[in-house]
Tab-separated table of C-alpha atoms and ligand atoms in Angstrom:
chain	number	residue	atom	x	y	z
A	1	MET	CA	0.000	0.000	0.000
A	2	LYS	CA	1.284	3.449	-0.911
A	3	ARG	CA	1.684	5.314	2.374
A	4	GLY	CA	1.328	9.018	2.985
A	5	LEU	CA	2.406	10.978	6.022
A	6	PHE	CA	-0.013	11.386	8.914
A	7	ILE	CA	0.600	14.487	11.065
A	8	THR	CA	-1.528	15.398	14.088
A	9	PHE	CA	-1.688	18.517	16.242
A	10	GLU	CA	-2.642	18.298	19.883
A	11	GLY	CA	-2.631	20.559	22.897
A	12	PRO	CA	-4.683	22.012	25.719
A	13	GLU	CA	-7.395	24.586	24.955
A	14	GLY	CA	-6.101	27.805	23.371
A	15	SER	CA	-2.752	26.347	22.352
A	16	GLY	CA	-3.045	27.618	18.766
A	17	LYS	CA	-2.915	24.203	17.130
A	18	SER	CA	-5.444	25.129	14.436
A	19	THR	CA	-3.392	28.193	13.445
A	20	HIS	CA	-0.222	26.125	13.170
A	21	SER	CA	-1.803	23.199	11.345
A	22	LYS	CA	-3.299	25.613	8.791
A	23	LEU	CA	0.045	27.395	8.287
A	24	LEU	CA	1.787	24.056	7.812
A	25	CYS	CA	-0.873	22.925	5.343
A	26	ASP	CA	-0.479	26.106	3.250
A	27	PHE	CA	3.315	25.791	3.347
A	28	LEU	CA	3.270	22.184	2.100
A	29	LYS	CA	0.642	22.873	-0.566
A	30	ALA	CA	2.768	25.743	-1.880
A	31	ARG	CA	5.483	23.150	-2.430
A	32	GLY	CA	3.242	21.146	-4.680
A	33	LEU	CA	2.424	18.457	-2.141
A	34	LYS	CA	-1.043	16.944	-1.837
A	35	VAL	CA	-2.377	17.720	1.627
A	36	LEU	CA	-5.636	16.915	3.383
A	37	HIS	CA	-6.340	19.184	6.344
A	38	THR	CA	-9.048	17.952	8.667
A	39	ARG	CA	-10.091	18.034	12.294
A	40	GLU	CA	-11.484	15.919	15.069
A	41	PRO	CA	-14.206	15.665	15.992
A	42	GLY	CA	-15.363	16.563	12.496
A	43	GLY	CA	-14.192	16.422	8.916
A	44	THR	CA	-17.215	14.595	7.461
A	45	THR	CA	-20.952	15.348	7.436
A	46	VAL	CA	-21.680	12.743	10.102
A	47	SER	CA	-18.649	13.637	12.247
A	48	GLU	CA	-19.505	17.365	12.154
A	49	LYS	CA	-23.014	16.522	13.386
A	50	ILE	CA	-21.528	14.474	16.225
A	51	ARG	CA	-19.205	17.411	16.992
A	52	LYS	CA	-22.242	19.651	17.494
A	53	ILE	CA	-23.699	17.234	20.060
A	54	LEU	CA	-20.359	16.893	21.863
A	55	LEU	CA	-19.659	20.614	22.147
A	56	ASP	CA	-23.208	21.790	22.828
A	57	SER	CA	-23.021	23.366	26.287
A	58	ARG	CA	-26.691	22.422	26.875
A	59	ASN	CA	-25.681	18.737	27.010
A	60	LYS	CA	-24.524	19.131	30.598
A	61	ASP	CA	-25.518	15.620	31.675
A	62	MET	CA	-23.498	13.744	29.090
A	63	ASP	CA	-21.818	10.750	30.693
A	64	THR	CA	-18.057	10.477	30.032
A	65	VAL	CA	-18.453	7.022	28.493
A	66	CYS	CA	-21.128	8.364	26.140
A	67	GLU	CA	-18.779	11.262	25.352
A	68	MET	CA	-15.859	8.925	24.657
A	69	LEU	CA	-17.943	6.712	22.365
A	70	LEU	CA	-19.224	9.716	20.431
A	71	TYR	CA	-15.651	10.949	19.857
A	72	MET	CA	-14.814	7.429	18.657
A	73	ALA	CA	-17.892	7.344	16.414
A	74	ALA	CA	-16.873	10.630	14.797
A	75	ARG	CA	-13.367	9.197	14.362
A	76	VAL	CA	-14.560	6.020	12.607
A	77	GLN	CA	-16.236	8.126	9.969
A	78	VAL	CA	-13.384	10.577	9.263
A	79	VAL	CA	-10.822	7.761	9.148
A	80	LYS	CA	-12.979	5.806	6.702
A	81	GLU	CA	-14.094	8.658	4.459
A	82	LYS	CA	-11.081	10.971	4.496
A	83	ILE	CA	-7.909	9.953	6.312
A	84	ARG	CA	-7.351	6.381	5.134
A	85	PRO	CA	-8.118	7.101	1.448
A	86	ALA	CA	-5.741	10.102	1.455
A	87	LEU	CA	-2.928	8.115	3.092
A	88	ARG	CA	-3.504	5.286	0.591
A	89	LYS	CA	-2.953	7.782	-2.225
A	90	GLY	CA	0.343	8.783	-0.614
A	91	HIS	CA	-0.913	12.223	0.441
A	92	ILE	CA	-0.042	14.140	3.590
A	93	VAL	CA	-2.836	14.263	6.161
A	94	ILE	CA	-2.846	16.983	8.810
A	95	CYS	CA	-5.449	16.472	11.516
A	96	ASP	CA	-6.275	18.770	14.438
A	97	ARG	CA	-6.501	16.239	17.277
A	98	PHE	CA	-6.797	12.453	17.049
A	99	LEU	CA	-6.814	9.477	19.418
A	100	ASP	CA	-4.389	11.117	21.894
A	101	ALA	CA	-7.154	13.635	22.647
A	102	SER	CA	-9.527	10.858	23.731
A	103	VAL	CA	-6.796	9.302	25.855
A	104	VAL	CA	-6.177	12.558	27.729
A	105	TYR	CA	-9.609	14.243	27.785
A	106	GLN	CA	-11.768	11.180	28.483
A	107	GLY	CA	-8.958	9.134	30.063
A	108	TYR	CA	-6.395	11.046	32.140
A	109	ALA	CA	-8.837	13.884	32.835
A	110	GLY	CA	-12.215	12.159	32.436
A	111	GLY	CA	-11.435	9.111	34.550
A	112	ILE	CA	-11.853	6.277	32.007
A	113	SER	CA	-8.898	3.889	31.868
A	114	PRO	CA	-6.498	5.252	29.203
A	115	ASP	CA	-5.724	1.627	28.250
A	116	ILE	CA	-9.376	0.895	27.458
A	117	ILE	CA	-9.545	4.041	25.336
A	118	LYS	CA	-6.367	3.071	23.499
A	119	ASP	CA	-7.772	-0.423	22.844
A	120	ILE	CA	-11.051	0.929	21.453
A	121	GLY	CA	-9.062	3.468	19.454
A	122	LEU	CA	-6.839	0.797	17.934
A	123	PHE	CA	-9.904	-1.284	17.069
A	124	ILE	CA	-11.663	1.555	15.272
A	125	THR	CA	-8.683	3.146	13.517
A	126	LYS	CA	-7.388	-0.188	12.211
A	127	GLY	CA	-3.748	0.706	11.855
A	128	VAL	CA	-4.156	4.397	11.015
A	129	SER	CA	-1.947	6.219	13.495
A	130	PRO	CA	0.061	9.428	13.369
A	131	ASP	CA	3.667	9.352	12.155
A	132	VAL	CA	4.355	12.586	14.000
A	133	THR	CA	2.373	14.582	16.542
A	134	PHE	CA	3.013	18.197	17.480
A	135	LEU	CA	1.994	18.838	21.043
A	136	LEU	CA	1.573	22.573	21.463
A	137	ASP	CA	2.110	23.023	25.148
A	138	ILE	CA	0.768	25.976	27.079
A	139	ASP	CA	0.003	26.892	30.670
A	140	VAL	CA	-3.660	25.994	31.071
A	141	LYS	CA	-4.765	29.354	32.480
A	142	LYS	CA	-2.990	31.182	29.657
A	143	GLY	CA	-4.633	28.936	27.061
A	144	LEU	CA	-8.118	29.327	28.518
A	145	ALA	CA	-7.645	33.106	28.624
A	146	ARG	CA	-7.124	33.072	24.845
A	147	LEU	CA	-10.606	31.629	24.221
A	148	GLY	CA	-13.639	33.695	23.260
A	149	LYS	CA	-16.426	34.555	25.697
A	150	THR	CA	-18.837	31.782	24.711
A	151	LYS	CA	-17.265	28.558	25.860
A	152	ASP	CA	-18.311	25.140	24.552
A	153	ARG	CA	-19.130	22.132	26.755
A	154	MET	CA	-15.505	20.957	26.929
A	155	GLU	CA	-13.990	24.409	27.452
A	156	ARG	CA	-16.349	24.909	30.420
A	157	LYS	CA	-14.842	22.015	32.359
A	158	SER	CA	-12.886	22.840	35.520
A	159	LEU	CA	-9.350	24.156	35.749
A	160	PHE	CA	-8.461	20.883	37.484
A	161	PHE	CA	-9.784	18.956	34.447
A	162	HIS	CA	-7.787	21.073	31.998
A	163	ASN	CA	-4.634	20.712	34.071
A	164	ARG	CA	-5.101	16.924	33.936
A	165	VAL	CA	-5.439	17.232	30.154
A	166	ARG	CA	-2.099	19.010	29.954
A	167	GLU	CA	-0.425	16.504	32.291
A	168	GLY	CA	-1.868	13.651	30.232
A	169	TYR	CA	-0.456	15.062	27.011
A	170	LEU	CA	2.960	15.546	28.590
A	171	ALA	CA	2.868	11.974	29.924
A	172	ILE	CA	2.172	10.639	26.410
A	173	ALA	CA	5.022	12.790	25.068
A	174	ARG	CA	7.408	11.287	27.640
A	175	LYS	CA	6.336	7.749	26.730
A	176	GLU	CA	6.397	8.306	22.986
A	177	ALA	CA	9.201	10.806	22.603
A	178	LYS	CA	9.973	9.699	19.046
A	179	ARG	CA	6.483	10.436	17.747
A	180	VAL	CA	5.391	13.349	19.924
A	181	ARG	CA	7.270	16.659	19.606
A	182	VAL	CA	6.530	19.062	22.411
A	183	ILE	CA	6.531	22.663	21.228
A	184	SER	CA	6.044	25.671	23.448
A	185	ALA	CA	2.942	27.492	22.263
A	186	VAL	CA	3.856	30.784	23.881
A	187	GLU	CA	6.743	31.602	21.538
A	188	ASP	CA	6.380	33.850	18.527
A	189	ILE	CA	4.075	32.199	15.914
A	190	ALA	CA	6.649	32.443	13.120
A	191	GLU	CA	9.357	30.841	15.253
A	192	THR	CA	7.103	28.030	16.411
A	193	GLN	CA	5.964	27.396	12.840
A	194	GLU	CA	9.587	27.334	11.655
A	195	GLY	CA	10.357	24.575	14.168
A	196	ILE	CA	7.337	22.552	13.001
A	197	ARG	CA	8.262	22.927	9.320
A	198	LYS	CA	11.840	21.794	9.961
A	199	VAL	CA	10.643	18.549	11.525
A	200	VAL	CA	8.209	17.857	8.672
A	201	LEU	CA	10.743	18.704	5.953
A	202	ARG	CA	13.271	16.392	7.584
A	203	ILE	CA	10.792	13.510	7.479
A	204	LEU	CA	9.791	14.255	3.893
A	205	ASN	CA	13.414	14.539	2.793
A	206	SER	CA	14.192	11.208	4.379
A	207	ARG	CA	11.355	9.753	2.272
A	208	HIS	CA	12.500	11.618	-0.897
A	209	GLN	CA	9.024	13.146	-1.012
A	210	ILE	CA	9.833	16.819	-1.154
A	211	THR	CA	10.105	19.538	-3.722
A	212	ASN	CA	12.141	22.250	-2.026
A	213	LYS	CA	10.918	25.307	-3.878
A	214	PRO	CA	7.444	26.806	-3.683
A	215	GLN	CA	5.583	26.308	-6.985
B	301	TMP	P1	-10.988	21.516	19.263
B	301	TMP	O1	-10.465	22.262	20.444
B	301	TMP	O2	-9.907	20.965	18.430
B	301	TMP	O3	-12.028	22.249	18.530
B	301	TMP	O4	-11.683	20.150	19.835
B	301	TMP	C1	-12.930	20.141	20.380
B	301	TMP	C2	-12.926	19.710	21.806
B	301	TMP	O5	-13.074	18.294	21.899
B	301	TMP	C3	-11.706	20.064	22.631
B	301	TMP	O6	-12.173	20.544	23.872
B	301	TMP	C4	-11.020	18.742	22.840
B	301	TMP	C5	-12.150	17.755	22.822
B	301	TMP	N1	-11.827	16.390	22.423
B	301	TMP	C6	-11.995	15.364	23.338
B	301	TMP	O7	-12.358	15.596	24.483
B	301	TMP	N2	-11.750	14.086	22.923
B	301	TMP	C7	-11.376	13.767	21.650
B	301	TMP	O8	-11.183	12.596	21.312
B	301	TMP	C8	-11.215	14.867	20.715
B	301	TMP	C9	-10.802	14.564	19.304
B	301	TMP	C10	-11.438	16.148	21.135
């Protein structure tokens, strides 16, 4: 099977991962590379509908297991419809959040066993897993302060919860240092983006998959 490159962006709330994933996508496209930029939960009609349910602040009583299964359900669909086909074609896939987010939000912070979440995740993603993950790390209070006034259901969770999210991400980064690159999200955007691009270009060069000049 022809194999593309699967890049994910993770981080606590307000870490700027969407900004950086978009900048990286534009940079790679300008070099003539085929890139799919998507997000989780979301990226397909069904997954975007599930996203609405998950983030709706009126759904206050949602059980964490229900929440976890809905994130997984959204994931099944985007992997099937978008991510796997793009990787099969040898394209680059950039996804804002993936299975690590379930492991930290519903696991480390939400109280479900991270191992159970990983097992369900492996079952539903069937071998699709990120080659490299950029963890944009930020002090939780600073990140939350960057958000707009209307907070969604997840953003409204306690400071304790969000601190557990950050700790969970950092724990994954320690365990999987080769895959997960921790990047400080409080540096200048251009500098942070430069660091991200260097890592990606290195991987692409090692796979002889890069055109160096913008087209
Ligand atoms: P966003 O911040 O990328 O828009 O993601 C939406 C929210 O969903 C964010 O608070 C993180 C949360 N989330 C989970 O709790 N579990 C997951 O598996 C994913 C993908 C996201």
